[in-house]
Coordinates of C-alpha atoms in Angstrom, one line a residue:
Chain A
V1 CA -17.4 -19.4 -2.1
A2 CA -13.5 -19.5 -2.1
G3 CA -11.8 -18.4 0.9
E4 CA -9.3 -15.4 1.2
F5 CA -6.1 -17.7 0.6
E6 CA -7.4 -19.6 -2.3
I7 CA -8.2 -16.3 -4.0
I8 CA -4.7 -14.9 -3.6
E9 CA -3.2 -18.3 -4.7
Q10 CA -5.4 -18.6 -7.7
Y11 CA -5.2 -15.1 -9.0
F12 CA -2.3 -13.4 -7.8
S13 CA 0.5 -16.0 -7.6
Q14 CA 0.6 -17.5 -11.0
Q15 CA 0.7 -14.8 -13.8
Q16 CA 3.4 -12.7 -13.1
L17 CA 7.0 -12.8 -14.2
N18 CA 10.0 -13.5 -11.9
R19 CA 12.8 -10.8 -11.6
S20 CA 16.1 -12.1 -10.7
D21 CA 16.1 -9.5 -7.9
V22 CA 13.3 -10.8 -5.9
V23 CA 14.7 -12.9 -3.3
L24 CA 11.3 -13.9 -2.0
G25 CA 8.0 -13.2 -3.7
Q26 CA 4.7 -14.0 -2.3
G27 CA 3.7 -16.6 0.2
D28 CA 5.8 -15.5 3.3
D29 CA 5.2 -12.5 6.0
C30 CA 7.1 -10.2 3.5
A31 CA 8.6 -10.1 0.3
I32 CA 12.4 -9.7 0.1
V33 CA 14.2 -7.8 -2.6
S34 CA 17.7 -6.9 -3.3
V35 CA 18.6 -3.5 -4.5
P36 CA 21.6 -3.3 -7.1
L37 CA 24.3 -1.2 -6.3
G38 CA 24.3 2.4 -7.2
Q39 CA 20.6 2.5 -7.4
E40 CA 18.1 4.2 -5.0
V41 CA 14.5 2.9 -4.6
A42 CA 11.5 5.0 -5.6
I43 CA 8.3 4.5 -3.8
S44 CA 4.8 5.6 -4.3
T45 CA 1.2 4.6 -3.2
D46 CA -2.1 5.1 -4.9
T47 CA -5.5 4.0 -4.0
V48 CA -8.6 3.8 -6.3
V49 CA -12.0 3.4 -4.5
A50 CA -15.3 2.4 -6.0
G51 CA -17.5 5.2 -6.1
T52 CA -14.6 8.0 -6.0
H53 CA -12.2 6.8 -8.6
F54 CA -14.4 4.4 -10.8
L55 CA -18.1 3.3 -10.9
E56 CA -18.7 -0.1 -9.2
T57 CA -20.0 -1.5 -12.5
A58 CA -16.8 -0.3 -14.4
N59 CA -14.9 -2.9 -16.5
P60 CA -12.5 -4.6 -14.0
K61 CA -9.8 -4.8 -16.7
W62 CA -10.0 -1.0 -17.2
V63 CA -10.0 -0.4 -13.4
A64 CA -6.9 -2.6 -13.0
H65 CA -5.1 -0.8 -15.8
K66 CA -6.0 2.8 -14.3
A67 CA -4.8 1.7 -10.9
L68 CA -1.6 0.5 -12.1
A69 CA -1.0 2.9 -14.7
S70 CA -1.4 5.8 -12.2
N71 CA 1.3 4.2 -9.9
I72 CA 3.7 3.5 -12.9
S73 CA 3.2 7.3 -13.8
D74 CA 4.3 8.4 -10.4
L75 CA 7.6 6.4 -11.0
S76 CA 7.9 7.9 -14.7
A77 CA 7.8 11.3 -13.3
M78 CA 11.0 10.7 -11.1
G79 CA 12.6 8.8 -13.8
A80 CA 12.4 5.7 -12.0
V81 CA 12.1 2.3 -13.7
P82 CA 9.4 -0.1 -12.2
A83 CA 10.6 -3.1 -10.4
W84 CA 8.2 -4.5 -7.7
V85 CA 4.5 -3.8 -6.6
S86 CA 2.3 -4.7 -3.7
M87 CA -1.5 -5.0 -4.0
A88 CA -4.1 -4.5 -1.3
I89 CA -7.4 -5.3 -2.6
S90 CA -10.9 -5.1 -0.8
L91 CA -13.8 -6.7 -2.3
P92 CA -17.5 -6.9 -1.0
N93 CA -17.3 -10.7 -1.8
P94 CA -14.7 -13.0 -3.5
D95 CA -16.0 -12.4 -7.2
E96 CA -14.1 -14.7 -9.3
K97 CA -15.3 -13.3 -12.6
W98 CA -14.3 -9.9 -11.4
L99 CA -10.8 -11.0 -10.3
H100 CA -10.3 -12.8 -13.6
D101 CA -11.2 -9.6 -15.3
F102 CA -9.1 -7.5 -13.2
C103 CA -6.1 -9.7 -13.8
E104 CA -6.5 -9.3 -17.6
G105 CA -5.9 -5.5 -17.2
F106 CA -3.2 -5.9 -14.4
Y107 CA -0.8 -8.4 -15.6
P108 CA -0.2 -7.3 -19.3
L109 CA 0.6 -4.1 -18.1
A110 CA 2.9 -5.1 -15.2
N111 CA 4.6 -7.6 -17.3
A112 CA 5.3 -5.1 -20.0
H113 CA 7.1 -3.0 -17.7
N114 CA 9.1 -6.0 -16.0
L115 CA 7.1 -5.3 -12.8
Q116 CA 6.6 -8.2 -10.5
L117 CA 3.6 -8.5 -8.0
I118 CA 5.7 -9.4 -4.8
G119 CA 2.7 -9.5 -2.3
G120 CA -0.4 -8.1 -0.8
D121 CA -3.6 -8.4 1.2
T122 CA -7.1 -9.4 0.1
T123 CA -9.7 -8.4 2.4
R124 CA -13.4 -8.2 2.6
G125 CA -14.7 -4.6 2.2
P126 CA -16.0 -1.9 0.0
L127 CA -14.1 -2.3 -3.4
S128 CA -11.0 -0.5 -3.5
I129 CA -7.5 -1.3 -4.6
T130 CA -4.2 0.1 -3.3
L131 CA -1.2 -0.4 -5.0
T132 CA 2.5 0.4 -3.6
I133 CA 5.0 0.4 -6.4
Q134 CA 8.6 0.6 -6.3
G135 CA 11.4 1.5 -8.8
L136 CA 14.7 1.9 -9.4
V137 CA 16.8 5.0 -10.3
P138 CA 20.6 5.7 -10.4
T139 CA 21.8 7.3 -7.3
G140 CA 21.1 11.1 -7.2
E141 CA 19.5 11.2 -10.6
A142 CA 15.7 11.3 -9.7
L143 CA 13.7 13.9 -11.3
L144 CA 12.2 16.2 -8.7
R145 CA 9.6 18.8 -8.6
S146 CA 12.0 21.1 -7.1
G147 CA 14.7 22.1 -9.8
A148 CA 12.7 24.4 -12.2
Q149 CA 14.7 27.5 -13.0
V150 CA 13.5 30.9 -14.4
G151 CA 13.6 30.9 -18.2
D152 CA 13.1 27.0 -18.5
H153 CA 10.7 25.8 -21.1
L154 CA 7.6 24.0 -20.1
F155 CA 6.5 20.8 -21.7
V156 CA 3.9 18.2 -21.7
S157 CA 3.8 14.6 -23.2
G158 CA 1.0 13.3 -25.2
V159 CA -2.4 15.0 -25.3
L160 CA -4.5 16.4 -22.2
G161 CA -8.2 16.6 -21.6
D162 CA -9.4 13.3 -22.8
S163 CA -9.5 11.7 -19.3
H164 CA -12.0 14.5 -18.0
A165 CA -14.0 14.2 -21.0
G166 CA -14.2 10.3 -20.4
L167 CA -15.4 11.0 -17.1
E168 CA -18.2 13.1 -18.0
V169 CA -19.4 10.3 -20.4
I170 CA -19.2 7.9 -17.4
L171 CA -21.2 9.9 -15.0
D172 CA -23.8 11.7 -17.6
E173 CA -25.8 9.2 -19.8
S174 CA -26.8 11.9 -22.0
K175 CA -23.2 12.5 -23.2
R176 CA -23.1 9.2 -24.6
S177 CA -24.4 10.3 -28.0
L178 CA -21.7 13.1 -28.5
P179 CA -19.1 12.3 -31.0
C180 CA -16.1 10.0 -29.8
A181 CA -17.8 9.5 -26.4
S182 CA -16.8 5.8 -26.2
T183 CA -13.3 6.3 -27.2
L184 CA -12.8 9.0 -24.4
E185 CA -14.6 6.8 -22.1
K186 CA -11.9 4.1 -22.7
R187 CA -9.0 6.6 -22.7
H188 CA -10.3 7.7 -18.9
Y189 CA -9.3 4.3 -17.7
M190 CA -6.6 3.2 -20.3
A191 CA -3.9 5.8 -19.9
E192 CA -0.5 5.1 -21.7
S193 CA 2.6 4.9 -19.6
R194 CA 5.4 7.4 -19.9
S195 CA 8.2 5.2 -18.4
E196 CA 10.6 5.6 -21.2
L197 CA 10.1 9.3 -21.6
G198 CA 10.9 9.6 -17.5
V199 CA 14.3 7.8 -18.1
V200 CA 15.0 10.1 -21.1
L201 CA 14.4 13.1 -19.1
R202 CA 16.5 12.2 -16.2
S203 CA 19.5 14.2 -17.8
L204 CA 17.4 16.8 -19.5
A205 CA 14.7 18.1 -17.3
S206 CA 15.0 20.5 -14.4
S207 CA 11.6 19.4 -12.7
C208 CA 9.1 16.9 -13.5
I209 CA 5.6 15.7 -12.2
D210 CA 3.0 13.4 -13.5
I211 CA -0.5 15.0 -14.3
S212 CA -2.9 13.4 -11.9
D213 CA -4.6 16.5 -10.2
G214 CA -4.9 18.5 -13.4
L215 CA -2.3 20.4 -15.4
I216 CA -3.0 23.7 -13.4
S217 CA -2.8 22.0 -9.7
D218 CA 0.2 20.2 -10.9
I219 CA 2.2 23.0 -12.4
K220 CA 1.5 24.7 -9.0
H221 CA 3.2 22.0 -7.3
I222 CA 6.3 22.4 -9.4
M223 CA 6.0 26.2 -8.7
K224 CA 5.7 25.8 -5.0
R225 CA 8.6 23.3 -4.7
S226 CA 10.9 25.2 -7.0
Q227 CA 9.7 28.7 -5.8
V228 CA 9.2 29.9 -9.0
G229 CA 6.2 31.2 -11.4
A230 CA 5.0 29.9 -14.8
L231 CA 3.1 30.9 -17.8
I232 CA 1.0 28.7 -20.1
Y233 CA -0.1 29.3 -23.6
V234 CA -3.5 27.5 -23.6
D235 CA -3.7 27.5 -27.1
Q236 CA -0.6 25.6 -27.5
I237 CA -1.7 22.7 -25.2
P238 CA -2.0 19.4 -27.2
V239 CA -5.4 18.0 -27.6
S240 CA -6.9 15.0 -29.2
D241 CA -9.0 15.2 -32.3
E242 CA -11.7 13.1 -30.5
L243 CA -11.6 15.8 -27.7
I244 CA -12.1 18.7 -30.2
R245 CA -14.9 16.7 -32.1
Y246 CA -16.5 15.8 -28.5
C247 CA -16.5 19.6 -27.4
S248 CA -19.5 21.5 -29.0
K249 CA -17.1 24.3 -29.8
G250 CA -13.3 23.6 -30.6
E251 CA -12.0 26.3 -28.3
A252 CA -13.4 24.6 -25.1
A253 CA -11.0 21.7 -25.6
W254 CA -8.4 23.6 -23.8
K255 CA -10.6 24.0 -20.6
Y256 CA -10.8 20.3 -20.4
A257 CA -7.0 20.1 -20.9
L258 CA -6.3 22.6 -18.1
Q259 CA -8.3 21.0 -15.4
S260 CA -8.3 17.2 -16.7
G261 CA -6.9 15.0 -13.7
E262 CA -5.9 11.4 -13.9
E263 CA -4.0 12.0 -17.2
Y264 CA -0.9 10.5 -16.4
E265 CA 1.1 12.4 -18.9
L266 CA 4.4 14.2 -17.8
C267 CA 4.8 17.9 -17.2
F268 CA 8.3 19.0 -17.2
S269 CA 10.7 22.0 -17.5
V270 CA 14.0 22.1 -19.4
P271 CA 16.7 24.5 -19.5
P272 CA 17.0 26.4 -22.8
E273 CA 20.4 25.1 -23.6
K274 CA 19.2 21.3 -23.5
I275 CA 16.0 22.0 -25.7
D276 CA 17.8 20.8 -28.8
E277 CA 18.9 17.6 -27.2
L278 CA 15.6 17.0 -25.8
H279 CA 14.1 17.2 -29.2
K280 CA 16.6 14.7 -30.7
A281 CA 16.2 12.2 -27.9
V282 CA 12.2 12.1 -28.2
E283 CA 12.3 12.1 -32.0
Q284 CA 14.4 9.2 -31.9
K285 CA 11.9 7.3 -29.8
G286 CA 8.8 8.5 -31.5
M287 CA 7.6 10.3 -28.3
R288 CA 5.1 13.2 -28.6
I289 CA 6.0 16.3 -26.4
T290 CA 4.7 19.9 -26.6
K291 CA 6.1 23.2 -25.3
I292 CA 3.2 24.7 -23.5
G293 CA 5.0 27.7 -21.5
E294 CA 7.9 28.9 -19.4
I295 CA 9.2 29.1 -15.8
T296 CA 8.9 32.8 -14.7
Q297 CA 10.2 34.6 -11.8
N298 CA 7.1 36.1 -10.2
Q299 CA 5.5 33.2 -8.2
D300 CA 2.1 33.1 -10.0
L301 CA 0.6 31.3 -12.7
R302 CA -0.5 33.1 -16.0
L303 CA -2.6 31.8 -18.7
F304 CA -2.3 33.1 -22.1
N305 CA -4.9 32.5 -25.0
H306 CA -3.4 33.5 -28.4
N307 CA -1.2 36.4 -26.5
Q308 CA -4.3 37.5 -24.4
L309 CA -4.1 37.3 -20.6
L310 CA -6.9 35.2 -19.1
Q311 CA -8.3 36.1 -16.0
S312 CA -9.9 32.9 -14.6
Q313 CA -7.9 29.9 -13.5
S314 CA -9.6 26.6 -13.2
Q315 CA -8.9 24.5 -10.2
G316 CA -7.3 21.1 -10.2
F317 CA -8.8 18.0 -9.1
D318 CA -9.3 17.4 -5.5
H319 CA -11.0 14.2 -4.4
F320 CA -12.5 15.7 -1.3
R321 CA -13.9 18.8 -3.3
E322 CA -14.9 17.1 -6.6
S323 CA -15.8 13.7 -7.0
L324 CA -18.0 11.1 -8.7
Chain B
V1 CA -14.0 21.5 5.1
A2 CA -10.3 21.1 4.3
G3 CA -9.0 19.7 0.9
E4 CA -7.1 16.5 0.5
F5 CA -3.7 18.3 0.4
E6 CA -4.1 20.3 3.4
I7 CA -5.0 17.2 5.4
I8 CA -2.1 15.5 4.0
E9 CA 0.2 18.3 4.9
Q10 CA -1.4 19.1 8.3
Y11 CA -1.5 15.6 9.7
F12 CA 0.9 13.5 8.0
S13 CA 4.2 15.6 7.3
Q14 CA 5.1 17.1 10.5
Q15 CA 5.1 14.3 13.2
Q16 CA 7.5 11.9 11.8
L17 CA 11.3 11.5 12.5
N18 CA 13.8 11.9 9.7
R19 CA 15.7 9.0 8.9
S20 CA 19.2 9.7 7.0
D21 CA 18.7 7.0 4.6
V22 CA 15.4 8.8 3.3
V23 CA 16.7 10.8 0.3
L24 CA 13.3 12.2 -0.3
G25 CA 10.2 12.0 1.9
Q26 CA 6.8 13.3 1.3
G27 CA 6.0 16.0 -1.3
D28 CA 7.0 14.6 -4.4
D29 CA 5.6 12.0 -6.8
C30 CA 7.6 9.3 -4.9
A31 CA 9.8 9.1 -1.8
I32 CA 13.4 8.1 -2.7
V33 CA 15.2 5.8 -0.1
S34 CA 18.7 4.4 -0.1
V35 CA 19.4 0.9 0.9
P36 CA 22.6 0.2 2.9
L37 CA 25.2 -2.2 1.6
G38 CA 24.8 -5.7 2.9
Q39 CA 20.9 -5.3 3.5
E40 CA 17.9 -6.6 1.7
V41 CA 14.7 -5.0 1.9
A42 CA 11.6 -6.8 3.4
I43 CA 8.1 -5.5 2.2
S44 CA 4.5 -6.3 3.7
T45 CA 1.2 -4.6 2.9
D46 CA -1.9 -4.9 5.1
T47 CA -5.3 -3.3 5.0
V48 CA -7.7 -2.7 7.8
V49 CA -11.3 -1.9 6.8
A50 CA -14.1 -0.5 8.8
G51 CA -16.8 -3.2 9.4
T52 CA -14.2 -5.9 8.8
H53 CA -11.1 -5.4 10.9
F54 CA -12.7 -2.6 13.3
L55 CA -16.1 -0.8 14.0
E56 CA -16.6 2.6 12.4
T57 CA -16.9 4.0 16.1
A58 CA -13.7 2.3 17.2
N59 CA -11.2 4.7 19.0
P60 CA -9.0 6.1 16.1
K61 CA -5.8 5.8 18.3
W62 CA -6.4 2.2 18.8
V63 CA -7.1 1.6 15.0
A64 CA -4.0 3.1 14.1
H65 CA -1.9 1.2 16.6
K66 CA -3.6 -2.1 15.3
A67 CA -3.0 -1.1 11.6
L68 CA 0.7 -0.2 12.1
A69 CA 1.4 -3.0 14.6
S70 CA 0.1 -5.7 12.2
N71 CA 2.6 -4.4 9.5
I72 CA 5.5 -4.3 12.0
S73 CA 4.7 -7.8 13.1
D74 CA 5.1 -9.1 9.4
L75 CA 8.6 -7.6 9.5
S76 CA 9.4 -8.9 12.9
A77 CA 8.6 -12.5 11.6
M78 CA 11.2 -12.1 9.0
G79 CA 13.9 -10.9 11.4
A80 CA 13.6 -7.6 9.6
V81 CA 14.1 -4.1 11.3
P82 CA 11.3 -1.3 10.4
A83 CA 12.6 1.4 8.1
W84 CA 9.9 3.1 5.9
V85 CA 6.1 3.1 5.6
S86 CA 3.7 4.3 3.1
M87 CA -0.2 5.0 4.1
A88 CA -3.3 5.0 1.8
I89 CA -6.2 6.1 3.9
S90 CA -9.7 6.4 2.7
L91 CA -12.1 8.6 4.6
P92 CA -15.8 9.2 4.0
N93 CA -14.9 12.9 4.8
P94 CA -11.9 14.7 6.0
D95 CA -12.7 14.5 9.7
E96 CA -10.1 16.2 11.6
K97 CA -10.7 15.0 15.2
W98 CA -10.4 11.6 13.9
L99 CA -7.3 12.1 11.7
H100 CA -5.8 13.9 15.0
D101 CA -6.7 10.9 17.2
F102 CA -5.5 8.5 14.5
C103 CA -2.1 10.2 14.5
E104 CA -1.8 9.9 18.3
G105 CA -2.0 6.1 18.1
F106 CA 0.4 6.2 14.8
Y107 CA 3.4 8.2 15.5
P108 CA 4.3 7.0 18.9
L109 CA 4.5 3.3 17.7
A110 CA 6.4 4.7 14.3
N111 CA 8.8 6.7 16.1
A112 CA 9.5 4.0 18.8
H113 CA 10.6 1.8 15.9
N114 CA 12.6 4.5 14.1
L115 CA 10.2 3.9 11.2
Q116 CA 9.5 6.9 8.9
L117 CA 6.2 7.8 7.2
I118 CA 7.6 8.5 3.5
G119 CA 4.4 9.0 1.6
G120 CA 0.9 8.0 0.8
D121 CA -2.4 8.8 -0.7
T122 CA -5.5 10.3 1.0
T123 CA -8.7 9.6 -0.7
R124 CA -12.5 9.9 -0.1
G125 CA -14.0 6.5 0.4
P126 CA -15.3 4.0 3.0
L127 CA -12.8 4.0 6.0
S128 CA -9.8 2.0 5.4
I129 CA -6.0 2.1 6.1
T130 CA -3.5 0.3 4.0
L131 CA 0.0 0.4 5.2
T132 CA 3.1 -0.8 3.1
I133 CA 6.1 -1.1 5.5
Q134 CA 9.5 -1.7 4.5
G135 CA 12.3 -3.0 6.6
L136 CA 15.9 -4.1 6.3
V137 CA 17.4 -7.4 7.0
P138 CA 21.1 -8.5 6.6
T139 CA 21.3 -10.2 3.1
G140 CA 20.5 -13.8 3.4
E141 CA 19.4 -13.6 7.1
A142 CA 15.7 -13.3 6.6
L143 CA 13.6 -15.7 8.6
L144 CA 11.3 -17.8 6.4
R145 CA 8.4 -20.0 7.0
S146 CA 10.2 -22.7 5.0
G147 CA 13.0 -23.9 7.3
A148 CA 11.3 -25.9 10.1
Q149 CA 13.0 -29.6 10.4
V150 CA 11.6 -32.6 12.2
G151 CA 12.6 -32.4 15.7
D152 CA 12.5 -28.7 15.9
H153 CA 10.8 -27.2 19.1
L154 CA 8.0 -25.0 18.4
F155 CA 7.7 -21.9 20.5
V156 CA 5.4 -18.7 20.6
S157 CA 6.1 -15.3 22.2
G158 CA 3.9 -13.6 24.9
V159 CA 0.4 -15.0 25.6
L160 CA -2.4 -15.8 23.1
G161 CA -6.1 -15.5 23.0
D162 CA -6.9 -12.1 24.3
S163 CA -7.1 -10.5 21.1
H164 CA -10.1 -12.9 20.0
A165 CA -11.8 -12.3 23.4
G166 CA -11.5 -8.5 22.9
L167 CA -13.2 -9.1 19.6
E168 CA -15.9 -10.8 21.5
V169 CA -16.4 -7.9 23.8
I170 CA -16.4 -5.3 20.7
L171 CA -19.2 -7.5 19.0
D172 CA -21.4 -8.5 21.6
E173 CA -22.6 -6.0 24.2
S174 CA -23.7 -8.6 26.7
K175 CA -19.9 -9.8 27.3
R176 CA -18.9 -6.2 28.7
S177 CA -20.0 -7.4 32.0
L178 CA -17.6 -10.3 31.9
P179 CA -14.4 -9.9 34.0
C180 CA -11.5 -8.0 32.3
A181 CA -13.7 -7.3 29.3
S182 CA -12.3 -3.9 28.8
T183 CA -8.7 -4.9 29.4
L184 CA -9.1 -7.5 26.6
E185 CA -10.9 -5.1 24.3
K186 CA -8.0 -2.7 24.3
R187 CA -5.6 -5.7 23.9
H188 CA -7.4 -6.5 20.7
Y189 CA -6.3 -3.1 19.2
M190 CA -2.9 -2.5 21.2
A191 CA -0.8 -5.4 20.4
E192 CA 2.6 -5.4 21.4
S193 CA 5.5 -5.5 19.0
R194 CA 8.3 -8.3 18.8
S195 CA 10.6 -6.7 16.6
E196 CA 13.5 -7.2 19.0
L197 CA 12.6 -10.8 19.3
G198 CA 12.6 -11.3 15.5
V199 CA 16.3 -9.8 15.3
V200 CA 17.2 -12.3 18.1
L201 CA 15.7 -15.1 16.3
R202 CA 17.6 -14.5 13.0
S203 CA 20.4 -16.7 13.9
L204 CA 18.4 -19.2 16.0
A205 CA 15.0 -20.0 14.5
S206 CA 14.5 -22.3 11.6
S207 CA 11.2 -20.8 10.7
C208 CA 9.0 -18.1 11.9
I209 CA 5.5 -16.5 11.3
D210 CA 3.6 -14.0 13.2
I211 CA 0.2 -14.9 14.3
S212 CA -2.4 -13.1 12.3
D213 CA -4.8 -15.8 11.1
G214 CA -4.8 -17.8 14.3
L215 CA -2.1 -20.4 15.8
I216 CA -3.6 -23.3 13.9
S217 CA -3.7 -21.5 10.4
D218 CA -0.5 -20.1 10.9
I219 CA 1.4 -23.2 12.0
K220 CA -0.3 -24.8 8.9
H221 CA 1.4 -22.3 6.7
I222 CA 4.9 -23.3 8.4
M223 CA 4.0 -27.0 7.7
K224 CA 3.0 -26.4 4.2
R225 CA 6.1 -24.2 3.3
S226 CA 8.4 -26.5 5.2
Q227 CA 6.8 -29.8 4.1
V228 CA 6.5 -31.0 7.8
G229 CA 4.0 -32.0 10.4
A230 CA 3.5 -30.6 13.9
L231 CA 1.9 -31.3 17.3
I232 CA 0.9 -28.9 20.0
Y233 CA 0.4 -29.3 23.6
V234 CA -2.7 -27.1 24.1
D235 CA -2.4 -27.1 28.0
Q236 CA 1.0 -25.5 27.3
I237 CA 0.0 -22.4 25.3
P238 CA 0.5 -19.5 27.4
V239 CA -2.7 -17.2 28.1
S240 CA -3.3 -14.5 30.3
D241 CA -4.6 -14.2 33.8
E242 CA -7.3 -11.9 32.4
L243 CA -8.4 -14.3 29.8
I244 CA -8.6 -17.3 32.3
R245 CA -10.9 -14.8 34.3
Y246 CA -12.9 -13.9 31.3
C247 CA -13.6 -17.6 30.3
S248 CA -16.2 -19.2 32.2
K249 CA -14.2 -22.3 32.8
G250 CA -10.4 -22.1 33.0
E251 CA -9.9 -24.8 30.5
A252 CA -11.8 -23.0 27.6
A253 CA -9.0 -20.4 27.4
W254 CA -6.7 -22.5 25.0
K255 CA -9.6 -22.7 22.6
Y256 CA -9.3 -19.0 22.3
A257 CA -5.6 -19.3 22.0
L258 CA -5.7 -21.6 19.1
Q259 CA -8.0 -19.7 16.9
S260 CA -7.3 -16.1 17.9
G261 CA -6.1 -14.2 14.9
E262 CA -4.5 -10.8 14.9
E263 CA -2.5 -11.7 17.9
Y264 CA 1.0 -10.5 16.2
E265 CA 2.9 -12.7 18.4
L266 CA 5.5 -14.8 16.9
C267 CA 5.5 -18.5 16.3
F268 CA 8.8 -20.2 15.4
S269 CA 10.6 -23.3 15.3
V270 CA 14.3 -23.8 16.8
P271 CA 16.5 -26.7 16.4
P272 CA 17.2 -28.7 19.8
E273 CA 21.0 -27.7 19.8
K274 CA 20.1 -23.9 19.7
I275 CA 17.6 -24.1 22.6
D276 CA 20.0 -23.2 25.5
E277 CA 21.3 -20.3 23.4
L278 CA 17.7 -19.3 22.6
H279 CA 16.8 -19.0 26.3
K280 CA 20.0 -17.3 27.3
A281 CA 19.2 -14.7 24.6
V282 CA 15.5 -14.1 25.6
E283 CA 16.1 -14.1 29.3
Q284 CA 18.9 -11.4 28.8
K285 CA 16.4 -9.3 27.3
G286 CA 13.4 -10.1 29.3
M287 CA 11.3 -11.5 26.6
R288 CA 8.6 -14.1 27.3
I289 CA 8.6 -17.2 25.1
T290 CA 6.9 -20.6 25.6
K291 CA 7.5 -23.9 24.0
I292 CA 4.1 -25.2 22.7
G293 CA 5.0 -28.2 20.8
E294 CA 7.2 -30.0 18.2
I295 CA 7.9 -30.4 14.2
T296 CA 7.1 -33.9 13.3
Q297 CA 7.4 -35.9 10.0
N298 CA 3.9 -37.0 9.0
Q299 CA 2.4 -33.9 7.6
D300 CA -0.6 -33.3 9.9
L301 CA -1.2 -31.1 12.8
R302 CA -2.0 -32.9 16.2
L303 CA -3.2 -31.4 19.3
F304 CA -2.7 -32.8 22.6
N305 CA -4.3 -31.6 26.0
H306 CA -2.7 -33.2 29.0
N307 CA -1.3 -36.1 26.8
Q308 CA -4.5 -36.8 25.3
L309 CA -5.1 -36.6 21.7
L310 CA -7.9 -34.1 20.7
Q311 CA -9.7 -34.9 17.6
S312 CA -11.2 -31.5 16.5
Q313 CA -9.1 -28.9 15.1
S314 CA -10.4 -25.2 15.3
Q315 CA -10.2 -23.1 12.0
G316 CA -8.0 -20.1 11.7
F317 CA -9.2 -16.8 10.7
D318 CA -10.3 -16.0 7.3
H319 CA -11.8 -12.7 6.6
F320 CA -14.1 -13.9 3.9
R321 CA -15.4 -16.7 5.9
E322 CA -15.9 -15.2 9.4
S323 CA -15.9 -11.4 10.0
L324 CA -17.4 -8.7 12.3

């Protein structure tokens, strides 16, 4: 059985790229990094725990991707570009196969973002991974939750709802026979990153958040911070063909889209006078965004389906209230 | 039962100080910090897991202190001054009493170091805490493990061995009746910080490490990085009166001192020509340091007891090899 130090050296010291702003990487008490002039540092921490965020038996490659993607997503929502990441990993035992597969999910995503693993801690304990990611954003240009103004248009990137449907498949064996079940399961873990969109939005969006708790919950975070209300046209929310096929009736797909957490798409508000510029910018880069609503004055959230006001509002995802 | 968000807001948004270099603290997707010109950022991550690093029943105040002190210690070993910390905490359930007591250990230590909690993640899962701490060090002045030179003197701060004795008391009910057992138990959790010493050592030490794996293991880290050997006079290693009283025979205390992990004292090498300056600097500040050995050319570690070469070398602490 390998010891703690050999594991770290073998799996986590060799596969990453070397950024020029990393003065000292792994192997000392701390990493040392150098921050370029004119940049601020954006920092986020996220934990994924076996039994809460993924099943113990889940594909380690997918788990790694999900853990890192959720962290990159937090940076994207601020318009920050990934730079450095620390990893604390607890394992019941030093399972080399698991670590090997984990690295196969971790490094391709990290390296694609020019993100360097600068250190971490490997301990014995129930399976969990905590990543602390740091990114760079030009001074004063970070996208906050607090800047939404009445009249701004509300957008989301990508499609919503697949992650929650995938979770259902993971948790309920009987759903495996539904159409597209395995595609949705994979999407639950393998979220795409919206880092490039976040950078584009720096000069365009008035507020931004990534959808980790669920669209409704996350819009409420913007509302609270910005002291505004919002309305959502649920029939406008983009959903995948696979989700529509998975749902027994087509119209239920938006219910998944409203409450699906861990989507890691961006939700953002844009002032009317910048809409044209927004569409030009995203078309140029082939990004998908969809207008789903507006920012309003009265501080509540109203949902409309084909111009009909809906009474009920689904709750967002809260790990203490609802979990595997 | 409180939800995830209320817990975070209630316990982790209110008690901390506000540093002027924190552009944005908790409440958005990321924190944003600003790094002063001429400073580099030192980053370290440490996890403590119930059942591996502390007992589930341990005093939450002590657990918090230990978790944070171990992180501060990593910065101290680099000569970096604490600035910001992120906390990822997993709890089996949102236990408000536990969180309250935890904060009573966390904030006094954080605030004493002008260390601001800038964000985190609260999830349901087996009890564990991961802290990622960041500190500032003038560009190029970080203390590394790699600078030890043949002929340098080897020092440690404080006293060694108490933490391991305390761990014995925690794990073995029968040791509670030994002299000083409860004092040593508390010392296991409530390590003092050597942040100020680390700053003093920036211009004096050729290498430095904090004692987290055990003196022997940690000196070996310096040896490996610096490509040198070392000798230790075990009779010179400073131990507490309490440890001597706890030990059945006085001469066993150094065995604790050699292998005791999680001490969070500093071990460092100093060139002979800087020894006078070192003693002046530490006397002025009332710090305790003790010379315990020397850096040698041949790349092995030799232990001497009253000028007699010892054959056996105790192993350091490895969480996968030896644990609670």
